[in-house]
mmCIF file of C-alpha atoms in Angstrom:
data_model
loop_
_atom_site.group_PDB
_atom_site.id
_atom_site.type_symbol
_atom_site.label_atom_id
_atom_site.label_comp_id
_atom_site.label_asym_id
_atom_site.label_seq_id
_atom_site.Cartn_x
_atom_site.Cartn_y
_atom_site.Cartn_z
ATOM 1 C CA MET A 201 -24.723 3.291 35.604
ATOM 2 C CA ARG A 202 -23.508 6.379 33.686
ATOM 3 C CA GLU A 203 -19.782 6.551 33.128
ATOM 4 C CA PHE A 204 -18.124 9.127 35.273
ATOM 5 C CA ASP A 205 -14.729 10.663 35.817
ATOM 6 C CA TYR A 206 -13.001 10.039 39.227
ATOM 7 C CA ARG A 207 -10.678 12.329 41.013
ATOM 8 C CA ARG A 208 -9.001 12.088 44.391
ATOM 9 C CA ALA A 209 -8.694 15.333 46.264
ATOM 10 C CA GLU A 210 -5.617 15.921 48.324
ATOM 11 C CA ASP A 211 -6.720 19.104 50.149
ATOM 12 C CA VAL A 212 -9.841 21.039 50.751
ATOM 13 C CA PRO A 213 -9.229 23.834 48.275
ATOM 14 C CA GLY A 214 -8.413 21.252 45.631
ATOM 15 C CA ALA A 215 -11.599 19.393 46.255
ATOM 16 C CA VAL A 216 -13.717 22.526 45.975
ATOM 17 C CA ALA A 217 -11.884 23.604 42.810
ATOM 18 C CA LEU A 218 -12.644 20.176 41.203
ATOM 19 C CA LEU A 219 -16.317 20.482 41.821
ATOM 20 C CA ASP A 220 -16.431 24.144 40.959
ATOM 21 C CA ALA A 221 -15.090 23.182 37.550
ATOM 22 C CA ASP A 222 -17.938 20.803 36.956
ATOM 23 C CA PRO A 223 -21.427 21.548 38.417
ATOM 24 C CA ASP A 224 -22.452 17.992 37.429
ATOM 25 C CA ALA A 225 -19.866 16.553 39.936
ATOM 26 C CA ARG A 226 -20.400 15.039 43.349
ATOM 27 C CA TYR A 227 -18.282 14.689 46.331
ATOM 28 C CA LEU A 228 -17.626 11.062 47.342
ATOM 29 C CA GLY A 229 -17.172 10.178 51.122
ATOM 30 C CA GLY A 230 -18.227 6.695 52.172
ATOM 31 C CA GLY A 231 -20.597 6.424 49.177
ATOM 32 C CA THR A 232 -23.134 4.401 51.207
ATOM 33 C CA ASN A 233 -26.017 6.386 49.790
ATOM 34 C CA LEU A 234 -24.618 8.088 46.701
ATOM 35 C CA VAL A 235 -23.387 4.849 45.059
ATOM 36 C CA ASP A 236 -26.729 3.124 45.601
ATOM 37 C CA LEU A 237 -28.506 6.031 43.995
ATOM 38 C CA MET A 238 -26.042 5.944 41.080
ATOM 39 C CA LYS A 239 -26.821 2.288 40.468
ATOM 40 C CA THR A 240 -30.566 3.066 40.264
ATOM 41 C CA GLY A 241 -30.035 6.087 37.996
ATOM 42 C CA VAL A 242 -31.317 8.623 40.578
ATOM 43 C CA GLU A 243 -27.963 10.231 40.689
ATOM 44 C CA ARG A 244 -25.943 10.531 37.472
ATOM 45 C CA PRO A 245 -22.797 12.592 38.190
ATOM 46 C CA ALA A 246 -20.267 13.188 35.483
ATOM 47 C CA ARG A 247 -17.432 13.288 38.089
ATOM 48 C CA LEU A 248 -16.853 11.914 41.517
ATOM 49 C CA VAL A 249 -14.442 13.857 43.797
ATOM 50 C CA ASP A 250 -13.113 11.495 46.428
ATOM 51 C CA ILE A 251 -12.615 13.403 49.729
ATOM 52 C CA ARG A 252 -11.685 10.508 52.068
ATOM 53 C CA ARG A 253 -7.982 11.638 52.152
ATOM 54 C CA LEU A 254 -8.800 15.142 53.300
ATOM 55 C CA PRO A 255 -7.637 16.119 56.875
ATOM 56 C CA LEU A 256 -11.225 16.233 58.136
ATOM 57 C CA ASP A 257 -11.286 12.972 60.130
ATOM 58 C CA HIS A 258 -10.695 14.356 63.650
ATOM 59 C CA ILE A 259 -12.893 15.046 66.652
ATOM 60 C CA GLU A 260 -11.566 17.732 68.948
ATOM 61 C CA SER A 261 -12.745 19.850 71.838
ATOM 62 C CA THR A 262 -13.516 23.573 71.256
ATOM 63 C CA GLY A 263 -12.295 26.326 73.476
ATOM 64 C CA ASP A 264 -15.789 26.824 75.026
ATOM 65 C CA GLY A 265 -16.323 23.218 75.875
ATOM 66 C CA GLY A 266 -18.041 21.927 72.799
ATOM 67 C CA LEU A 267 -16.873 19.436 70.166
ATOM 68 C CA ARG A 268 -15.886 19.895 66.579
ATOM 69 C CA ILE A 269 -16.489 16.800 64.372
ATOM 70 C CA GLY A 270 -14.700 16.594 61.014
ATOM 71 C CA ALA A 271 -16.800 15.808 57.944
ATOM 72 C CA THR A 272 -14.970 12.589 57.057
ATOM 73 C CA VAL A 273 -15.148 11.146 60.573
ATOM 74 C CA THR A 274 -16.859 7.728 60.110
ATOM 75 C CA ASN A 275 -19.967 6.950 61.997
ATOM 76 C CA SER A 276 -18.185 4.184 63.766
ATOM 77 C CA ASP A 277 -15.435 6.486 65.046
ATOM 78 C CA LEU A 278 -18.017 9.149 66.074
ATOM 79 C CA ALA A 279 -20.107 6.656 68.072
ATOM 80 C CA ALA A 280 -17.042 5.233 69.816
ATOM 81 C CA HIS A 281 -15.378 8.453 70.663
ATOM 82 C CA PRO A 282 -15.117 8.892 74.551
ATOM 83 C CA GLU A 283 -16.038 12.541 74.561
ATOM 84 C CA VAL A 284 -19.042 11.986 72.378
ATOM 85 C CA ARG A 285 -20.265 9.206 74.598
ATOM 86 C CA ARG A 286 -19.669 11.246 77.731
ATOM 87 C CA ARG A 287 -20.916 14.677 76.666
ATOM 88 C CA TYR A 288 -23.499 13.812 74.050
ATOM 89 C CA PRO A 289 -24.691 10.209 74.651
ATOM 90 C CA ALA A 290 -27.784 10.526 72.581
ATOM 91 C CA LEU A 291 -25.564 11.246 69.614
ATOM 92 C CA ALA A 292 -23.604 8.092 70.068
ATOM 93 C CA GLN A 293 -26.816 6.134 70.515
ATOM 94 C CA ALA A 294 -28.369 7.585 67.410
ATOM 95 C CA VAL A 295 -25.337 6.703 65.296
ATOM 96 C CA LEU A 296 -25.235 3.103 66.662
ATOM 97 C CA ALA A 297 -29.054 2.808 65.927
ATOM 98 C CA GLY A 298 -28.619 4.145 62.441
ATOM 99 C CA ALA A 299 -27.008 1.396 60.400
ATOM 100 C CA SER A 300 -25.149 -1.937 60.332
ATOM 101 C CA GLY A 301 -21.549 -2.065 61.570
ATOM 102 C CA GLN A 302 -20.380 -2.436 57.977
ATOM 103 C CA LEU A 303 -22.133 0.763 56.921
ATOM 104 C CA ARG A 304 -21.020 2.717 59.968
ATOM 105 C CA ASN A 305 -17.406 1.833 59.117
ATOM 106 C CA MET A 306 -17.769 3.504 55.741
ATOM 107 C CA ALA A 307 -20.353 6.264 56.184
ATOM 108 C CA THR A 308 -19.177 9.758 57.109
ATOM 109 C CA VAL A 309 -20.553 12.598 59.113
ATOM 110 C CA GLY A 310 -20.977 14.898 56.114
ATOM 111 C CA GLY A 311 -22.502 12.260 53.991
ATOM 112 C CA ASN A 312 -24.937 11.254 56.679
ATOM 113 C CA LEU A 313 -26.314 14.825 56.825
ATOM 114 C CA LEU A 314 -26.696 14.828 52.980
ATOM 115 C CA GLN A 315 -28.285 11.424 52.526
ATOM 116 C CA ARG A 316 -31.490 11.420 50.467
ATOM 117 C CA THR A 317 -34.894 10.135 51.340
ATOM 118 C CA ARG A 318 -35.645 6.428 51.158
ATOM 119 C CA CYS A 319 -39.096 7.058 49.677
ATOM 120 C CA GLY A 320 -39.683 4.226 47.143
ATOM 121 C CA TYR A 321 -41.074 6.711 44.626
ATOM 122 C CA PHE A 322 -37.900 8.823 44.687
ATOM 123 C CA ALA A 323 -35.781 5.744 44.229
ATOM 124 C CA ASP A 324 -37.786 4.529 41.233
ATOM 125 C CA VAL A 325 -36.847 6.502 38.097
ATOM 126 C CA THR A 326 -39.892 5.123 36.244
ATOM 127 C CA ARG A 327 -42.245 6.927 38.620
ATOM 128 C CA PRO A 328 -42.980 10.742 39.101
ATOM 129 C CA CYS A 329 -41.364 12.448 42.029
ATOM 130 C CA ASN A 330 -41.227 16.233 42.686
ATOM 131 C CA LYS A 331 -37.959 15.760 44.635
ATOM 132 C CA ARG A 332 -36.286 13.958 41.709
ATOM 133 C CA LEU A 333 -38.158 15.639 38.810
ATOM 134 C CA PRO A 334 -39.677 18.970 39.913
ATOM 135 C CA GLY A 335 -43.255 19.360 38.785
ATOM 136 C CA SER A 336 -43.937 15.660 37.986
ATOM 137 C CA GLY A 337 -46.114 15.098 41.127
ATOM 138 C CA CYS A 338 -45.963 13.217 44.443
ATOM 139 C CA PRO A 339 -47.562 9.761 44.041
ATOM 140 C CA ALA A 340 -46.933 8.923 47.704
ATOM 141 C CA VAL A 341 -49.859 11.193 48.744
ATOM 142 C CA GLU A 342 -52.418 8.710 47.193
ATOM 143 C CA GLY A 343 -50.057 5.722 47.196
ATOM 144 C CA GLU A 344 -47.636 4.026 49.749
ATOM 145 C CA HIS A 345 -46.975 6.500 52.557
ATOM 146 C CA HIS A 346 -47.031 4.529 55.756
ATOM 147 C CA ASN A 347 -43.618 5.795 56.764
ATOM 148 C CA HIS A 348 -44.000 9.288 55.471
ATOM 149 C CA ALA A 349 -44.172 12.763 57.035
ATOM 150 C CA VAL A 350 -46.810 13.996 59.509
ATOM 151 C CA LEU A 351 -45.139 17.337 60.220
ATOM 152 C CA GLY A 352 -43.905 20.093 57.864
ATOM 153 C CA ALA A 353 -44.880 18.254 54.665
ATOM 154 C CA SER A 354 -46.805 19.664 51.638
ATOM 155 C CA GLU A 355 -48.859 18.443 48.781
ATOM 156 C CA HIS A 356 -45.613 18.517 46.793
ATOM 157 C CA CYS A 357 -43.743 16.027 48.911
ATOM 158 C CA VAL A 358 -44.356 13.860 52.068
ATOM 159 C CA ALA A 359 -41.091 12.018 52.293
ATOM 160 C CA VAL A 360 -39.060 11.929 55.446
ATOM 161 C CA HIS A 361 -35.352 12.483 56.118
ATOM 162 C CA PRO A 362 -33.785 9.149 57.115
ATOM 163 C CA SER A 363 -30.838 10.324 59.325
ATOM 164 C CA ASP A 364 -30.706 9.279 62.951
ATOM 165 C CA MET A 365 -27.575 11.222 63.638
ATOM 166 C CA GLY A 366 -29.218 14.410 62.378
ATOM 167 C CA VAL A 367 -31.969 14.033 64.967
ATOM 168 C CA ALA A 368 -29.488 14.086 67.859
ATOM 169 C CA LEU A 369 -27.547 16.965 66.272
ATOM 170 C CA ALA A 370 -30.706 18.936 65.918
ATOM 171 C CA ALA A 371 -31.451 18.658 69.657
ATOM 172 C CA PHE A 372 -28.022 19.984 70.510
ATOM 173 C CA ASP A 373 -27.989 23.075 68.183
ATOM 174 C CA ALA A 374 -25.168 21.771 65.930
ATOM 175 C CA VAL A 375 -23.651 24.100 63.379
ATOM 176 C CA VAL A 376 -22.519 22.847 59.940
ATOM 177 C CA SER A 377 -19.269 24.336 58.508
ATOM 178 C CA TYR A 378 -18.550 24.283 54.797
ATOM 179 C CA ARG A 379 -16.125 25.551 52.195
ATOM 180 C CA THR A 380 -16.814 26.992 48.672
ATOM 181 C CA ALA A 381 -14.626 28.629 46.070
ATOM 182 C CA ASP A 382 -15.567 31.958 47.731
ATOM 183 C CA GLY A 383 -14.325 30.923 51.175
ATOM 184 C CA ALA A 384 -15.562 29.357 54.414
ATOM 185 C CA GLY A 385 -19.128 29.499 55.818
ATOM 186 C CA GLU A 386 -21.367 27.986 58.334
ATOM 187 C CA VAL A 387 -25.073 27.403 58.974
ATOM 188 C CA PRO A 388 -26.973 26.272 62.009
ATOM 189 C CA LEU A 389 -28.510 22.801 61.501
ATOM 190 C CA ALA A 390 -31.839 24.434 62.360
ATOM 191 C CA ASP A 391 -31.485 26.298 59.013
ATOM 192 C CA PHE A 392 -29.582 23.703 57.133
ATOM 193 C CA TYR A 393 -32.559 21.833 55.750
ATOM 194 C CA LEU A 394 -35.045 23.887 53.725
ATOM 195 C CA PRO A 395 -38.820 23.566 54.168
ATOM 196 C CA VAL A 396 -40.484 21.406 51.667
ATOM 197 C CA GLY A 397 -42.992 23.958 50.341
ATOM 198 C CA ASP A 398 -43.326 23.701 46.548
ATOM 199 C CA THR A 399 -39.624 23.054 46.019
ATOM 200 C CA PRO A 400 -38.811 19.741 47.578
ATOM 201 C CA HIS A 401 -35.919 19.296 45.221
ATOM 202 C CA ARG A 402 -34.137 22.076 47.102
ATOM 203 C CA GLU A 403 -33.090 20.207 50.256
ATOM 204 C CA THR A 404 -30.353 22.266 51.968
ATOM 205 C CA ALA A 405 -29.133 25.783 52.366
ATOM 206 C CA LEU A 406 -25.718 24.833 51.184
ATOM 207 C CA PRO A 407 -24.405 27.120 48.339
ATOM 208 C CA PRO A 408 -23.637 25.350 45.094
ATOM 209 C CA GLY A 409 -20.428 23.383 45.126
ATOM 210 C CA ALA A 410 -20.095 23.626 48.909
ATOM 211 C CA LEU A 411 -18.098 20.934 50.764
ATOM 212 C CA ILE A 412 -19.092 20.236 54.250
ATOM 213 C CA THR A 413 -15.919 20.443 56.374
ATOM 214 C CA GLY A 414 -17.358 19.695 59.853
ATOM 215 C CA VAL A 415 -20.006 19.952 62.473
ATOM 216 C CA THR A 416 -19.689 21.937 65.684
ATOM 217 C CA LEU A 417 -21.572 21.100 68.850
ATOM 218 C CA PRO A 418 -21.847 23.849 71.350
ATOM 219 C CA PRO A 419 -21.388 23.203 75.079
ATOM 220 C CA VAL A 420 -24.754 21.854 76.259
ATOM 221 C CA PRO A 421 -24.620 20.844 80.015
ATOM 222 C CA SER A 422 -27.946 18.884 79.682
ATOM 223 C CA ALA A 423 -26.677 16.935 76.824
ATOM 224 C CA SER A 424 -24.701 14.577 79.220
ATOM 225 C CA ARG A 425 -28.149 13.402 80.372
ATOM 226 C CA SER A 426 -29.589 12.593 77.013
ATOM 227 C CA ARG A 427 -31.148 9.638 75.178
ATOM 228 C CA TYR A 428 -32.031 8.530 71.728
ATOM 229 C CA ARG A 429 -34.762 6.081 71.135
ATOM 230 C CA LYS A 430 -35.690 4.612 67.822
ATOM 231 C CA VAL A 431 -38.761 2.570 66.686
ATOM 232 C CA ARG A 432 -38.410 0.496 63.589
ATOM 233 C CA GLU A 433 -40.362 -2.331 61.911
ATOM 234 C CA ARG A 434 -37.850 -5.011 62.688
ATOM 235 C CA ALA A 435 -35.232 -5.462 65.406
ATOM 236 C CA SER A 436 -32.296 -5.553 62.945
ATOM 237 C CA TYR A 437 -30.978 -2.703 60.898
ATOM 238 C CA ALA A 438 -33.883 -0.676 59.508
ATOM 239 C CA PHE A 439 -34.871 2.972 59.038
ATOM 240 C CA ALA A 440 -36.957 4.605 61.755
ATOM 241 C CA ILE A 441 -40.752 4.890 61.645
ATOM 242 C CA GLY A 442 -40.295 7.275 64.525
ATOM 243 C CA SER A 443 -37.530 8.397 66.843
ATOM 244 C CA VAL A 444 -36.766 10.906 69.705
ATOM 245 C CA ALA A 445 -33.669 12.559 70.905
ATOM 246 C CA ALA A 446 -34.153 14.185 74.277
ATOM 247 C CA ALA A 447 -32.135 15.865 77.078
ATOM 248 C CA LEU A 448 -33.368 17.103 80.422
ATOM 249 C CA ASP A 449 -32.001 19.345 83.146
ATOM 250 C CA ILE A 450 -34.179 18.910 86.246
ATOM 251 C CA SER A 451 -33.760 20.457 89.619
ATOM 252 C CA ASP A 452 -36.108 19.944 92.618
ATOM 253 C CA GLY A 453 -38.650 18.215 90.271
ATOM 254 C CA VAL A 454 -38.748 21.168 87.845
ATOM 255 C CA VAL A 455 -37.470 21.144 84.253
ATOM 256 C CA ARG A 456 -34.868 23.759 83.926
ATOM 257 C CA GLU A 457 -34.025 23.006 80.332
ATOM 258 C CA ALA A 458 -35.525 20.449 77.858
ATOM 259 C CA ARG A 459 -34.276 19.627 74.412
ATOM 260 C CA LEU A 460 -36.363 17.416 72.175
ATOM 261 C CA ALA A 461 -36.068 16.451 68.453
ATOM 262 C CA PHE A 462 -38.187 14.033 66.449
ATOM 263 C CA GLY A 463 -37.077 11.847 63.588
ATOM 264 C CA ALA A 464 -38.829 10.055 60.696
ATOM 265 C CA VAL A 465 -41.782 12.447 60.873
ATOM 266 C CA ALA A 466 -40.662 15.270 58.510
ATOM 267 C CA SER A 467 -38.420 16.080 55.603
ATOM 268 C CA ARG A 468 -35.708 17.141 58.108
ATOM 269 C CA PRO A 469 -34.763 16.342 61.695
ATOM 270 C CA TRP A 470 -37.661 18.004 63.560
ATOM 271 C CA ARG A 471 -36.819 20.225 66.530
ATOM 272 C CA ALA A 472 -39.719 20.095 68.958
ATOM 273 C CA TYR A 473 -39.769 23.714 69.982
ATOM 274 C CA ALA A 474 -43.413 23.716 71.053
ATOM 275 C CA ALA A 475 -42.881 20.830 73.296
ATOM 276 C CA GLU A 476 -39.767 22.380 74.859
ATOM 277 C CA HIS A 477 -41.770 25.530 75.534
ATOM 278 C CA VAL A 478 -44.402 23.472 77.469
ATOM 279 C CA LEU A 479 -41.631 21.676 79.410
ATOM 280 C CA ASN A 480 -39.257 24.429 80.441
ATOM 281 C CA GLY A 481 -40.045 25.611 83.952
ATOM 282 C CA ALA A 482 -42.750 23.042 84.404
ATOM 283 C CA PRO A 483 -42.955 19.949 86.760
ATOM 284 C CA ALA A 484 -41.133 16.888 85.419
ATOM 285 C CA SER A 485 -44.123 14.688 85.348
ATOM 286 C CA ALA A 486 -45.685 12.208 82.981
ATOM 287 C CA ASP A 487 -48.725 14.411 82.556
ATOM 288 C CA ARG A 488 -46.557 17.386 81.553
ATOM 289 C CA PHE A 489 -44.504 15.221 79.209
ATOM 290 C CA ALA A 490 -47.724 14.081 77.501
ATOM 291 C CA ALA A 491 -49.005 17.754 77.304
ATOM 292 C CA ALA A 492 -45.602 18.703 75.648
ATOM 293 C CA ALA A 493 -45.854 15.955 73.050
ATOM 294 C CA ASP A 494 -49.470 16.931 72.316
ATOM 295 C CA ALA A 495 -48.447 20.548 71.832
ATOM 296 C CA GLU A 496 -45.814 19.564 69.277
ATOM 297 C CA LEU A 497 -48.095 17.065 67.416
ATOM 298 C CA ALA A 498 -51.057 19.449 67.329
ATOM 299 C CA GLY A 499 -49.710 20.654 63.910
ATOM 300 C CA ALA A 500 -49.542 17.063 62.477
ATOM 301 C CA ARG A 501 -51.204 16.536 59.096
ATOM 302 C CA THR A 502 -51.695 12.865 58.503
ATOM 303 C CA LEU A 503 -52.506 10.629 55.526
ATOM 304 C CA PRO A 504 -54.657 7.422 55.807
ATOM 305 C CA GLY A 505 -51.579 5.143 56.084
ATOM 306 C CA ASN A 506 -49.409 7.177 58.571
ATOM 307 C CA ALA A 507 -51.869 8.553 61.120
ATOM 308 C CA TYR A 508 -50.416 5.896 63.601
ATOM 309 C CA LYS A 509 -47.263 8.097 63.841
ATOM 310 C CA VAL A 510 -49.061 10.686 65.954
ATOM 311 C CA THR A 511 -49.792 8.182 68.754
ATOM 312 C CA LEU A 512 -46.471 6.469 68.302
ATOM 313 C CA MET A 513 -44.532 9.707 68.681
ATOM 314 C CA ARG A 514 -46.568 10.838 71.620
ATOM 315 C CA ASN A 515 -45.943 7.590 73.488
ATOM 316 C CA LEU A 516 -42.318 7.522 72.527
ATOM 317 C CA ALA A 517 -41.608 11.065 73.686
ATOM 318 C CA VAL A 518 -43.391 10.461 77.056
ATOM 319 C CA ALA A 519 -41.442 7.197 77.616
ATOM 320 C CA VAL A 520 -37.994 8.787 76.866
ATOM 321 C CA LEU A 521 -38.687 11.944 78.927
ATOM 322 C CA SER A 522 -39.962 9.820 81.800
ATOM 323 C CA GLU A 523 -36.925 7.591 81.796
ATOM 324 C CA LEU A 524 -34.588 10.600 81.775
ATOM 325 C CA ALA A 525 -36.515 12.091 84.707
ATOM 326 C CA GLU A 526 -36.258 8.925 86.633
ATOM 327 C CA GLU A 527 -32.498 8.684 86.096
ATOM 328 C CA THR A 528 -32.081 12.343 87.244
ATOM 329 C CA ALA A 529 -34.030 11.610 90.516
ATOM 330 C CA ARG A 530 -31.676 8.691 91.486
#
């Protein structure tokens, strides 16, 4: 591991100033992803700016009925918060599905959003990887790609984003707040992650040196009737091979509002807008749920080893939507 300087920030302006003074620095929250990448040589920061003492560890209601979640709130505290569990149950379920208890106790909301892909080629500094070394190639296209992207990928990168939490946040139109030396800003999660295109190394729309300060969830009435379902290759802690966050508002058997997001299928949490369009105003039936999933997955571009994900995601979406519909009918 490269030697690095360590500084502990006492306030948000101080943290931003420390990073602004050294472009080769990184913010350190829980470190559950960053430290691993430092050990393998993927990340080689000259300075770590510890932000755990910043006053960003609160969850509070907003004036319009939403929630604001501080960037240093741990995943454990997020999943256990009574208002998260009551208003956005899919978010609590996603966080609980996302890691072991030990990791959840350390990992932070801001760090979760910024975690890097778990692609084996990205993690191996002896191999080419366009995300790690732009222009070097993407060996996953011809190599091991069974858990890689089927939506929104390109020939330059087929890796997936590993966050469970991000999938639920995408379904609920979350907004990310940040701070730079120039002041405060915010970006909708829908625009937070950049398309892969030919620049997979450019992952987010955050300005250079930006510190995530929190995430705001708008009031979403249907979110109280939501669910997150994750499929993984073993029952214990593991990254998803497919996941769904869904919320339904049904009246007299008709979908008044549907919210749907997919995980482990793209380089970012994938909001299923095409599926939502098919569902809204339509009968809440299994046939309609299947048609919605098919509409979203019509744009899938598969590789030999990951084509199974199309069937998996179709079945998973139909199952989750059907369960929500049955609960609403009770």
